């Protein structure tokens, strides 16, 4: 059923339909509306879950870790400083192969304090072993939760997943969203069946220490599982498309790329603005297209190389910066295109919530065509 | 040795010979029985008992981090509740994990009232990283971060009163015990596990390596701590001390002189002033918990 809903509420509703058994989360702007909505559902008996009101994000994810290891489907949500406080636990969850799904409502990191959107938070955990999915709009933000649980809990994968949506831009925006029914969700996402769990009848040890003889193999196994998750994501996306008509089976999605000279590469809500800007540029005869990266981890390098093989140049829009280097996606797209001869220009854009308009997208394309790139876009020189 | 009937904590672990913490682990599992899930923090206990692919734990066991075992235990308990399972949940940490870095998580878990038992094996320093001071390190003990030296007498502070802090959270049952009194340890663990809500048991667990004594003296050292009044075995119910082990007290130096960590109080010359201050700590303990049977006169 199509409903006009706030992004956060659509996400909360989808999470509820996934039937998490334990939720532990700590409030932080702009994630709050999600966890408040879930708390309401539990309070009104619309959701039969244990809701652990922890004292910090660090404990939130630690409690999720324990709950998941003990055999429950688990959910949390956070952003920015909250995710930073979870850093240590994030690595642990992935290392223990616990399929927790966590919504990241993307927000910049301090200092200076900023509550507004960029994607520095989740990008900073790109190496932690969590799957990272980015939503373009609220429909996708909603649907990716069903898919994330399905991929994460697959016994061939067993990895935790971030579903990322841009703070405020998506989380606080009312958009039409087509919600599934509970029956539909149940038909897609079976009840959680843990691969292993803490159980007195079959005692096992979780999270032991490993000497140099063993550690590397654990990391290798995680990396392999990440690689395998590409197939699982495509299969889940395909099944979702067959059942409900919306297709997320591809890790990257091209828009007007077929005959493009300049290709933009971006993640998240900026893609919507970019598509509108591209339509305008196209109507004045400029050959511009977009590649939306939906799964940042695992990184779809070969898919990106294939999708961009015919373009003359690539302009990456990075809502993050690896300080002292470049934007994280710029670096990885360049790696994906290594040897192709296609120039990759990186643009650090919209950090800390700075607005991106169609004319900004057009300006980036202008610069790329003049081979100017690898810069912070839209700096206010007068305040430097 | 006490706890020898227990087969849930295997003998093949890698603790130092005479490790008080390893003995504590056996007593804990002996008391708790097999329907127990243990959430352990980083430290000696974790490292000596679980070198992958081996494990000494014959009950389900999980280690995540140094500081989060009580939050992990909160999640485990919530998960069991949701599934209608009835295993007992223990969070187990050293004094560093408990007194210092883990306090936030313990406070949260206790305030929320999870039905878990937090057990601290208190060896009075961070042993796994090489004997650094913690909030549980006693006054004047020399550690690698509070070394005794020309201008230092070792650790400058007394032990933090964590049992009182946790009792103030509304914990229904808080107890201290010593591995030198194995039956008492087991009784208290059982009581904590039977009591609904968050309970706390702190077990004095002498560390031969960190304190500087021979491994065969662990029990004797543990006993001396109690007999001098520097360690008190007591129980608190609903915030009030209800029982404390009475002793005929011995002078503190009988305990101090057995351990290298206090050697600077005797060498190069005996430091009467400092030993007097430590005696005063024992005297205050004795008064506070009412443990004196009769003061032994020398
Ligand atoms: C966040 C973090 N900081 C520091 C450490 C290093 N570390 C591991 S164990 C430990 C000390 C443990 O002390 P305690 O809890 O008293 O247990 P013990 O080793 O004495 O048994 C420290 C400092 C760590 N693992 N994690
Ligand atoms: S260092 Fe101390 S606590 Fe650690 S294993 Fe040895 S005796 Fe036990």
XYZ file of C-alpha atoms and ligand atoms in Angstrom:
716
model
C 0.000 0.000 0.000
C 1.334 3.421 -0.964
C 1.589 5.774 2.004
C 3.047 9.214 2.565
C 5.453 8.600 5.408
C 8.443 10.128 7.096
C 11.554 8.186 6.102
C 12.321 7.227 9.685
C 8.843 5.858 10.208
C 8.946 3.883 7.007
C 12.233 2.346 8.147
C 10.860 1.608 11.618
C 7.843 -0.041 10.062
C 10.021 -2.208 7.835
C 12.177 -3.171 10.806
C 9.082 -4.150 12.762
C 7.986 -6.349 9.875
C 11.362 -8.103 9.994
C 10.358 -9.258 13.501
C 13.502 -8.436 15.473
C 13.493 -10.241 18.809
C 15.890 -7.913 20.586
C 16.412 -4.202 19.956
C 19.058 -2.143 21.721
C 19.700 1.434 20.676
C 20.652 4.820 22.048
C 19.159 8.081 20.757
C 21.135 10.444 18.572
C 19.984 12.966 15.993
C 18.911 12.241 13.248
C 18.372 8.563 14.116
C 15.959 9.221 17.002
C 12.655 8.977 15.177
C 13.382 5.390 14.213
C 14.108 4.130 17.719
C 11.248 6.132 19.208
C 8.835 4.661 16.701
C 10.039 1.151 17.523
C 9.713 1.838 21.260
C 6.097 2.927 20.661
C 5.393 -0.267 18.764
C 6.769 -2.368 21.624
C 4.844 -0.314 24.189
C 1.605 -0.822 22.258
C 2.245 -4.547 21.747
C 2.485 -4.116 17.991
C 6.001 -5.510 18.143
C 6.903 -8.425 20.387
C 10.562 -7.668 21.068
C 12.829 -7.144 24.055
C 13.772 -3.464 23.904
C 16.939 -2.868 25.924
C 17.245 0.792 26.877
C 20.996 0.945 27.161
C 23.127 3.764 28.549
C 25.300 4.327 25.453
C 25.828 3.264 21.867
C 28.756 1.230 23.026
C 26.433 -0.832 25.195
C 23.744 -0.843 22.509
C 25.873 -2.756 20.080
C 27.413 -4.859 22.857
C 23.939 -5.932 23.959
C 23.055 -6.661 20.328
C 26.190 -8.779 20.085
C 25.197 -10.818 23.142
C 21.604 -11.148 22.000
C 22.613 -12.264 18.534
C 25.110 -14.782 19.898
C 22.369 -16.160 22.132
C 20.253 -16.796 19.050
C 17.892 -13.873 18.451
C 17.325 -11.633 15.444
C 18.651 -8.269 16.510
C 18.334 -4.645 15.443
C 19.977 -1.332 16.217
C 20.304 2.097 14.633
C 22.759 4.927 15.067
C 24.779 7.636 13.371
C 27.908 9.771 13.610
C 29.359 9.968 17.131
C 27.219 7.012 18.129
C 28.762 4.862 15.449
C 32.194 6.136 16.402
C 31.532 5.002 19.971
C 30.629 1.561 18.604
C 33.820 1.212 16.610
C 35.376 -1.481 18.759
C 32.176 -3.513 18.947
C 31.615 -3.211 15.173
C 34.816 -5.102 14.509
C 33.864 -7.678 17.120
C 30.406 -8.292 15.695
C 31.831 -8.899 12.243
C 34.675 -11.027 13.601
C 32.171 -13.214 15.436
C 30.059 -13.424 12.268
C 26.878 -12.180 13.937
C 24.229 -11.118 11.390
C 23.046 -7.935 13.089
C 21.332 -5.320 10.925
C 21.850 -1.701 11.887
C 20.447 1.399 10.255
C 22.947 4.206 9.855
C 21.239 7.552 9.416
C 24.285 9.189 7.911
C 25.645 12.261 9.684
C 28.956 14.062 9.758
C 31.471 13.639 12.567
C 32.789 16.299 14.926
C 34.657 18.454 15.626
C 33.168 20.878 14.838
C 29.884 19.450 15.989
C 27.461 19.015 13.144
C 24.185 17.148 13.136
C 23.793 17.393 9.372
C 24.377 14.885 6.676
C 27.395 13.482 5.024
C 28.582 9.879 4.847
C 31.797 10.094 6.810
C 30.456 7.954 9.665
C 29.673 4.711 7.879
C 32.522 5.175 5.414
C 34.918 5.322 8.363
C 33.894 1.749 9.182
C 34.358 0.471 5.680
C 37.116 -1.932 6.779
C 35.232 -3.447 9.713
C 33.573 -6.371 7.941
C 30.027 -4.968 7.864
C 28.085 -5.063 4.620
C 27.261 -1.490 3.639
C 24.155 -0.685 1.627
C 23.198 2.889 0.686
C 19.672 4.031 -0.120
C 18.774 6.585 -2.773
C 15.314 7.311 -1.449
C 12.960 6.232 1.289
C 11.504 3.394 -0.714
C 14.929 1.911 -1.101
C 15.837 2.670 2.534
C 12.816 0.646 3.555
C 13.250 -2.277 1.185
C 16.973 -2.661 1.820
C 16.219 -3.701 5.402
C 14.368 -6.824 4.299
C 17.166 -7.642 1.894
C 19.892 -6.880 4.435
C 18.486 -9.375 6.946
C 18.167 -11.983 4.263
C 21.763 -11.603 3.097
C 23.267 -11.179 6.579
C 21.574 -14.291 7.982
C 22.389 -16.508 5.016
C 24.451 -19.326 6.510
C 27.001 -18.925 3.729
C 27.479 -15.265 4.640
C 26.871 -14.530 8.343
C 27.984 -10.928 8.315
C 26.423 -7.855 9.896
C 24.950 -5.141 7.677
C 24.549 -1.369 7.696
C 21.599 0.029 5.827
C 22.586 3.663 5.276
C 20.265 6.545 4.534
C 21.138 10.212 4.457
C 20.268 12.020 7.669
C 17.386 14.514 7.448
C 17.432 14.463 3.632
C 15.801 11.047 3.750
C 15.139 10.313 7.411
C 13.051 13.407 8.053
C 11.407 13.728 4.651
C 7.883 12.679 3.854
C 7.726 10.723 0.633
C 5.336 8.204 -0.813
C 6.490 4.740 0.186
C 4.933 1.482 -0.851
C 4.858 -0.672 2.292
C 4.649 -4.432 2.130
C 2.170 -6.351 4.206
C 3.396 -8.531 7.060
C 2.421 -11.618 5.068
C 4.516 -10.439 2.147
C 7.513 -9.842 4.386
C 7.078 -13.230 6.056
C 7.040 -14.889 2.661
C 10.354 -13.232 1.807
C 12.184 -13.313 5.139
C 11.970 -16.555 7.129
C 12.285 -16.650 10.911
C 15.861 -16.357 12.164
C 17.701 -19.629 12.432
C 21.098 -19.092 14.031
C 24.004 -21.062 12.666
C 25.419 -21.426 16.188
C 24.296 -19.977 19.474
C 25.180 -19.839 23.133
C 23.325 -22.863 24.405
C 23.854 -24.934 27.543
C 22.835 -28.086 25.680
C 25.614 -27.629 23.155
C 28.260 -25.425 24.721
C 30.678 -23.585 22.446
C 33.070 -20.688 22.997
C 32.654 -17.444 21.044
C 35.288 -14.756 20.623
C 38.376 -16.654 21.736
C 41.835 -15.286 21.136
C 43.879 -16.422 18.173
C 47.639 -16.586 17.833
C 49.421 -15.552 14.613
C 48.967 -19.143 13.477
C 45.225 -18.627 13.123
C 44.290 -14.932 12.936
C 44.860 -14.361 9.244
C 42.609 -17.231 8.229
C 39.755 -15.659 10.176
C 40.185 -12.407 8.233
C 40.365 -14.353 4.998
C 37.111 -16.118 5.796
C 35.387 -12.789 6.437
C 36.672 -11.427 3.173
C 35.449 -14.523 1.318
C 32.038 -14.197 2.937
C 31.932 -10.555 1.815
C 32.697 -11.615 -1.734
C 30.030 -14.348 -1.611
C 27.508 -11.829 -0.340
C 27.435 -10.234 -3.811
C 25.618 -13.255 -5.152
C 23.379 -13.457 -2.114
C 22.473 -9.782 -2.532
C 21.644 -10.238 -6.199
C 19.597 -13.333 -5.467
C 17.696 -11.647 -2.649
C 17.160 -8.573 -4.842
C 15.901 -10.743 -7.664
C 13.536 -12.642 -5.416
C 12.286 -9.345 -4.036
C 11.714 -8.080 -7.573
C 9.844 -11.232 -8.562
C 7.617 -11.041 -5.510
C 7.047 -7.314 -5.163
C 8.177 -5.696 -8.404
C 10.972 -3.467 -7.148
C 14.371 -4.568 -8.376
C 17.475 -4.183 -6.221
C 19.374 -7.099 -7.650
C 22.215 -4.955 -9.028
C 24.943 -3.585 -6.731
C 25.233 -0.585 -9.053
C 22.543 1.113 -11.052
C 23.207 3.135 -14.180
C 21.153 6.120 -15.268
C 21.439 7.341 -18.872
C 24.910 5.883 -19.047
C 24.693 4.089 -22.387
C 26.064 6.885 -24.557
C 27.460 9.104 -21.791
C 30.771 10.959 -22.105
C 30.879 12.077 -18.499
C 29.710 9.667 -15.837
C 28.971 10.774 -12.288
C 29.394 8.198 -9.563
C 27.553 8.706 -6.283
C 25.834 7.045 -3.334
C 22.649 7.817 -1.473
C 20.157 10.639 -1.825
C 22.422 12.826 -3.950
C 21.593 10.462 -6.817
C 18.059 11.846 -7.025
C 19.317 15.394 -7.524
C 21.932 14.132 -9.956
C 19.301 12.370 -12.066
C 17.233 15.555 -12.338
C 20.344 17.563 -13.217
C 21.290 14.971 -15.832
C 17.840 15.189 -17.409
C 18.291 18.940 -17.753
C 21.796 18.612 -19.150
C 20.652 15.938 -21.552
C 17.903 18.208 -22.887
C 20.597 20.715 -23.787
C 22.509 17.994 -25.565
C 25.162 17.112 -23.022
C 25.994 13.457 -22.715
C 25.985 12.887 -18.980
C 25.023 9.816 -16.990
C 25.098 8.522 -13.425
C 26.213 5.366 -11.689
C 24.569 4.871 -8.314
C 26.601 2.616 -6.025
C 24.173 0.707 -3.847
C 26.587 -1.664 -2.092
C 29.771 -0.013 -0.930
C 30.848 -3.188 0.896
C 31.499 -5.467 -0.734
C 32.787 -2.949 -3.269
C 31.430 -3.734 -6.725
C 34.682 -2.994 -8.563
C 34.153 -5.235 -11.614
C 30.541 -4.095 -11.966
C 31.668 -0.469 -11.852
C 34.394 -1.087 -14.419
C 31.882 -2.732 -16.707
C 29.242 -0.033 -16.309
C 31.760 2.749 -16.976
C 33.720 1.090 -19.741
C 32.346 3.335 -22.497
C 32.660 6.774 -20.895
C 35.365 9.390 -21.505
C 35.678 10.533 -17.923
C 34.360 9.779 -14.463
C 33.447 12.317 -11.797
C 33.013 10.816 -8.338
C 30.907 12.685 -5.806
C 32.238 11.802 -2.360
C 30.304 12.829 0.736
C 33.324 11.885 2.824
C 37.031 12.541 2.879
C 39.904 10.338 3.902
C 41.856 13.298 5.220
C 45.289 13.444 3.705
C 44.184 11.369 0.726
C 40.917 11.648 -1.242
C 37.307 10.659 -0.970
C 36.948 6.965 -0.192
C 34.869 6.215 -3.261
C 37.122 8.209 -5.556
C 40.043 6.054 -4.540
C 38.134 2.816 -5.006
C 36.567 3.767 -8.335
C 40.012 4.676 -9.591
C 41.219 1.274 -8.485
C 38.288 -0.379 -10.273
C 39.144 1.463 -13.499
C 42.881 0.909 -13.235
C 44.363 0.228 -16.656
C 41.304 1.430 -18.552
C 42.790 4.833 -19.277
C 39.575 6.530 -18.189
C 40.358 9.544 -15.996
C 38.701 9.530 -12.565
C 38.199 12.919 -10.913
C 37.152 13.125 -7.305
C 34.909 15.805 -5.776
C 34.467 16.142 -2.043
C 30.986 17.519 -1.807
C 28.294 18.442 0.686
C 30.210 17.740 3.875
C 28.409 18.657 7.086
C 25.050 19.024 5.375
C 25.854 21.638 2.755
C 23.084 21.675 0.206
C 23.571 20.201 -3.259
C 21.444 21.656 -6.029
C 21.122 20.766 -9.679
C 23.381 23.655 -10.605
C 26.094 22.214 -8.365
C 25.910 18.923 -10.217
C 26.134 20.802 -13.528
C 29.122 22.756 -12.221
C 30.909 19.504 -11.343
C 30.276 18.205 -14.858
C 31.672 21.463 -16.293
C 34.809 21.084 -14.216
C 35.229 17.444 -15.120
C 35.001 18.301 -18.785
C 37.833 20.788 -18.240
C 39.745 18.067 -16.413
C 39.609 19.934 -13.118
C 38.986 17.645 -10.189
C 40.302 16.136 -7.007
C 39.047 19.068 -4.997
C 36.573 20.164 -2.351
C 33.590 21.431 -4.273
C 31.953 24.699 -3.247
C 34.443 25.893 -0.661
C 33.641 29.344 0.675
C 36.956 31.052 0.085
C 35.912 34.032 2.243
C 35.795 31.934 5.414
C 39.048 30.091 4.871
C 42.046 -28.680 46.065
C 38.560 -27.288 46.450
C 36.432 -27.506 43.384
C 38.030 -30.751 42.289
C 34.596 -32.280 41.762
C 34.004 -29.754 39.035
C 34.495 -30.780 35.457
C 33.097 -27.712 33.690
C 36.359 -25.799 33.731
C 39.031 -28.014 32.207
C 42.434 -28.443 33.730
C 44.202 -27.890 30.415
C 44.207 -24.100 30.663
C 47.390 -22.036 30.575
C 47.285 -20.025 33.777
C 50.393 -19.685 35.924
C 50.712 -22.489 38.482
C 48.918 -21.307 41.600
C 46.745 -18.740 39.833
C 43.934 -17.569 42.104
C 41.788 -16.537 39.154
C 41.894 -20.022 37.622
C 40.764 -21.435 40.929
C 37.978 -18.851 41.012
C 36.811 -19.998 37.570
C 36.537 -23.573 38.773
C 34.656 -22.565 41.896
C 32.298 -20.415 39.859
C 31.376 -23.200 37.444
C 31.231 -25.715 40.245
C 28.641 -23.532 41.936
C 26.755 -22.478 38.827
C 26.437 -25.841 37.094
C 25.973 -26.533 33.434
C 22.914 -24.400 32.650
C 25.017 -21.275 32.647
C 26.253 -18.874 29.990
C 29.457 -17.018 30.808
C 30.287 -13.626 29.261
C 33.943 -12.949 29.866
C 35.987 -9.788 29.493
C 39.505 -9.479 28.116
C 42.196 -10.291 30.646
C 44.188 -13.185 32.046
C 41.112 -15.354 32.433
C 40.131 -15.058 28.791
C 43.645 -15.486 27.502
C 44.629 -18.477 29.600
C 41.373 -20.329 29.024
C 40.615 -19.881 25.309
C 43.568 -20.073 22.957
C 41.852 -20.915 19.665
C 41.113 -23.721 18.767
C 41.077 -24.880 22.384
C 38.818 -23.843 25.219
C 38.706 -24.702 28.894
C 35.005 -23.841 29.132
C 32.486 -26.636 29.055
C 29.607 -24.205 29.353
C 28.634 -21.746 26.604
C 31.102 -18.896 26.820
C 31.536 -15.595 24.987
C 34.224 -12.967 25.043
C 33.741 -9.708 23.200
C 35.860 -6.887 24.642
C 37.643 -5.688 27.765
C 34.868 -3.399 28.946
C 31.521 -4.671 27.694
C 30.796 -8.040 29.293
C 27.871 -6.710 31.329
C 26.305 -5.160 28.211
C 26.849 -8.403 26.319
C 25.296 -10.257 29.259
C 22.343 -7.833 29.141
C 21.802 -8.789 25.519
C 22.185 -12.480 26.233
C 19.634 -12.244 29.023
C 17.184 -10.297 26.848
C 17.645 -12.850 24.091
C 17.004 -15.795 26.413
C 13.935 -14.076 27.828
C 12.515 -13.592 24.355
C 13.132 -17.242 23.505
C 11.718 -18.472 26.815
C 15.015 -20.037 27.828
C 16.174 -20.331 31.401
C 19.970 -20.483 31.443
C 21.711 -18.437 34.124
C 23.863 -15.568 32.868
C 27.205 -14.662 34.398
C 29.351 -11.684 33.430
C 32.904 -12.347 34.491
C 35.663 -9.758 34.606
C 38.965 -8.958 36.247
C 39.261 -5.946 38.510
C 40.406 -3.730 35.653
C 37.418 -4.684 33.536
C 35.159 -4.218 36.528
C 36.452 -1.246 38.503
C 37.772 0.876 35.656
C 36.932 0.512 32.018
C 33.691 -1.452 32.386
C 31.959 0.655 35.024
C 29.656 2.423 32.562
C 28.330 -0.865 31.204
C 27.977 -2.441 34.647
C 26.146 0.597 35.942
C 23.776 0.481 32.983
C 23.108 -3.230 33.344
C 22.470 -2.922 37.097
C 20.236 0.104 36.748
C 18.164 -1.727 34.135
C 17.796 -4.645 36.502
C 18.868 -7.491 34.228
C 18.784 -10.900 35.861
C 22.536 -11.438 35.648
C 25.292 -12.151 38.128
C 28.415 -10.065 37.696
C 31.506 -11.729 39.123
C 34.779 -9.891 39.501
C 37.882 -11.957 40.105
C 39.920 -9.368 41.891
C 43.656 -9.849 41.499
C 44.166 -6.174 42.279
C 45.882 -5.097 39.048
C 45.855 -5.530 35.270
C 47.765 -8.760 35.073
C 47.331 -9.629 31.440
C 49.095 -6.479 30.264
C 51.852 -6.843 32.818
C 50.786 -5.759 36.313
C 49.504 -2.194 35.986
C 47.451 -0.504 38.701
C 43.656 -0.538 38.625
C 40.999 1.048 40.812
C 41.208 -2.125 42.896
C 44.941 -1.945 43.560
C 45.562 -1.529 47.276
C 47.321 1.370 48.920
C 51.117 1.340 48.520
C 51.224 -1.671 46.172
C 53.986 -1.369 43.628
C 52.820 -2.031 40.066
C 54.383 -1.191 36.730
C 52.338 2.013 36.472
C 52.542 2.815 40.176
C 56.063 1.662 40.837
C 57.733 2.211 44.170
C 60.841 4.327 43.679
C 62.973 7.011 45.254
C 60.063 9.443 45.403
C 57.185 6.976 45.342
C 55.716 4.462 47.723
C 53.652 2.746 45.065
C 49.930 3.122 44.521
C 48.644 6.309 46.133
C 44.980 5.400 46.525
C 42.926 2.857 48.399
C 40.700 0.363 46.619
C 37.549 1.831 45.146
C 34.488 0.618 47.042
C 32.761 -0.922 44.060
C 30.491 -3.264 46.055
C 28.963 -0.219 47.748
C 28.567 1.553 44.420
C 26.735 -1.416 42.935
C 24.649 -1.890 46.060
C 23.631 1.744 45.659
C 22.255 0.819 42.227
C 19.659 -1.251 44.054
C 21.389 -4.587 43.559
C 19.509 -7.094 45.720
C 22.620 -9.096 46.543
C 26.259 -8.038 46.710
C 28.980 -10.176 48.223
C 32.708 -10.390 48.595
C 34.573 -13.661 48.943
C 38.057 -15.106 48.726
C 39.351 -18.160 46.924
C 40.964 -19.089 50.245
C 37.448 -19.957 51.451
C 36.115 -22.110 48.618
C 32.868 -23.237 50.249
C 31.999 -19.631 50.990
C 32.681 -18.634 47.368
C 30.383 -21.339 46.067
C 27.640 -20.522 48.540
C 27.720 -16.859 47.531
C 27.756 -17.572 43.807
C 24.775 -19.866 44.233
C 22.940 -17.260 46.243
C 23.657 -14.580 43.646
C 22.442 -16.816 40.842
C 19.281 -17.699 42.737
C 18.505 -14.078 43.505
C 16.490 -12.377 40.810
C 17.974 -9.210 39.399
C 21.540 -7.995 39.008
C 23.849 -9.390 41.689
C 27.531 -8.824 42.272
C 30.193 -11.094 43.724
C 33.786 -9.964 44.073
C 36.285 -12.751 44.645
C 39.711 -11.992 46.008
C 42.022 -13.973 43.733
C 45.712 -13.666 44.612
C 48.047 -13.566 41.626
C 51.419 -15.123 42.347
C 53.037 -13.525 39.308
C 51.728 -10.016 39.866
C 52.026 -9.886 43.629
C 55.316 -11.701 43.836
C 54.969 -14.905 45.839
C 55.435 -18.607 45.157
C 52.511 -20.337 43.458
C 51.989 -22.824 46.260
C 51.242 -19.996 48.701
C 48.098 -18.708 46.982
C 45.679 -20.054 49.560
C 47.843 -18.919 52.464
C 48.159 -15.400 51.055
C 44.424 -15.247 50.434
C 43.779 -16.310 54.016
C 46.193 -13.715 55.387
C 44.368 -10.957 53.521
C 41.197 -11.944 55.360
C 42.908 -12.557 58.700
C 44.550 -9.134 58.685
C 41.313 -7.375 57.788
C 42.703 -5.999 54.518
C 40.116 -8.105 52.732
C 36.689 -8.613 54.257
C 34.292 -11.360 53.219
C 30.808 -9.925 53.589
C 27.316 -9.955 52.119
C 24.972 -7.048 51.395
C 21.295 -7.592 50.928
C 19.158 -4.746 49.627
C 22.011 -2.347 50.278
C 22.765 -3.364 53.884
C 25.659 -5.414 55.161
C 24.026 -8.505 56.607
C 26.987 -10.760 57.349
C 30.758 -10.416 57.556
C 33.316 -13.074 58.348
C 34.758 -12.549 61.794
C 38.431 -13.148 62.453
C 41.015 -12.895 65.146
C 43.021 -10.241 63.414
C 46.714 -10.505 62.658
C 48.937 -7.460 62.048
C 48.933 -6.366 58.398
C 52.660 -6.793 58.006
C 52.234 -10.566 58.138
C 50.391 -10.212 54.839
C 52.535 -7.444 53.360
C 55.931 -8.992 53.935
C 55.025 -12.119 51.969
C 54.662 -10.170 48.690
C 57.141 -8.432 46.434
C 54.652 -5.678 45.612
C 55.041 -4.417 49.198
C 58.762 -5.123 49.547
C 59.652 -1.401 49.491
C 57.871 -1.061 52.834
C 60.497 -3.284 54.420
C 63.609 -2.709 52.318
C 66.060 -1.031 52.441
C 64.497 -0.230 55.826
C 61.205 -0.843 57.488
C 58.759 2.029 56.884
C 56.708 2.098 60.067
C 54.712 5.130 59.037
C 53.407 3.538 55.853
C 52.787 0.161 57.464
C 50.877 2.106 60.116
C 48.688 3.680 57.432
C 47.904 0.267 56.006
C 47.137 -1.026 59.489
C 44.722 1.896 59.816
C 42.954 0.770 56.629
C 42.531 -2.705 58.135
C 41.308 -1.193 61.398
C 38.736 0.895 59.570
C 37.574 -2.190 57.674
C 37.266 -4.084 60.945
C 35.155 -1.361 62.453
C 33.014 -0.798 59.423
C 32.142 -4.462 58.951
C 32.404 -5.541 62.584
C 34.751 -8.423 61.929
C 36.815 -8.520 65.122
C 36.420 -11.607 67.211
C 39.110 -10.332 69.512
C 42.170 -8.241 68.735
C 45.246 -10.378 68.966
C 47.853 -8.795 71.181
C 51.468 -9.247 70.235
C 39.914 -0.925 25.190
C 41.068 -1.727 25.677
N 42.058 -1.121 26.341
C 43.098 -1.827 26.775
C 43.168 -3.166 26.547
C 44.383 -3.934 26.997
N 44.077 -4.839 28.095
C 43.726 -6.125 27.882
S 43.463 -6.985 29.281
C 43.884 -5.617 30.206
C 43.937 -5.699 31.676
C 43.017 -6.665 32.283
O 43.014 -6.463 33.646
P 41.972 -7.121 34.580
O 40.597 -6.824 34.125
O 42.285 -6.701 35.965
O 42.186 -8.683 34.371
P 43.500 -9.547 34.625
O 44.334 -9.504 33.404
O 44.177 -8.979 35.815
O 43.014 -10.923 34.870
C 44.185 -4.524 29.418
C 44.587 -3.216 29.930
C 42.112 -3.766 25.844
N 42.068 -5.066 25.566
N 41.075 -3.029 25.435
S 49.437 -13.451 35.874
Fe 48.283 -13.787 37.739
S 46.140 -13.773 37.170
Fe 47.344 -14.042 35.296
S 47.436 -16.254 35.004
Fe 49.272 -15.668 36.158
S 48.683 -15.879 38.305
Fe 46.795 -15.884 37.111
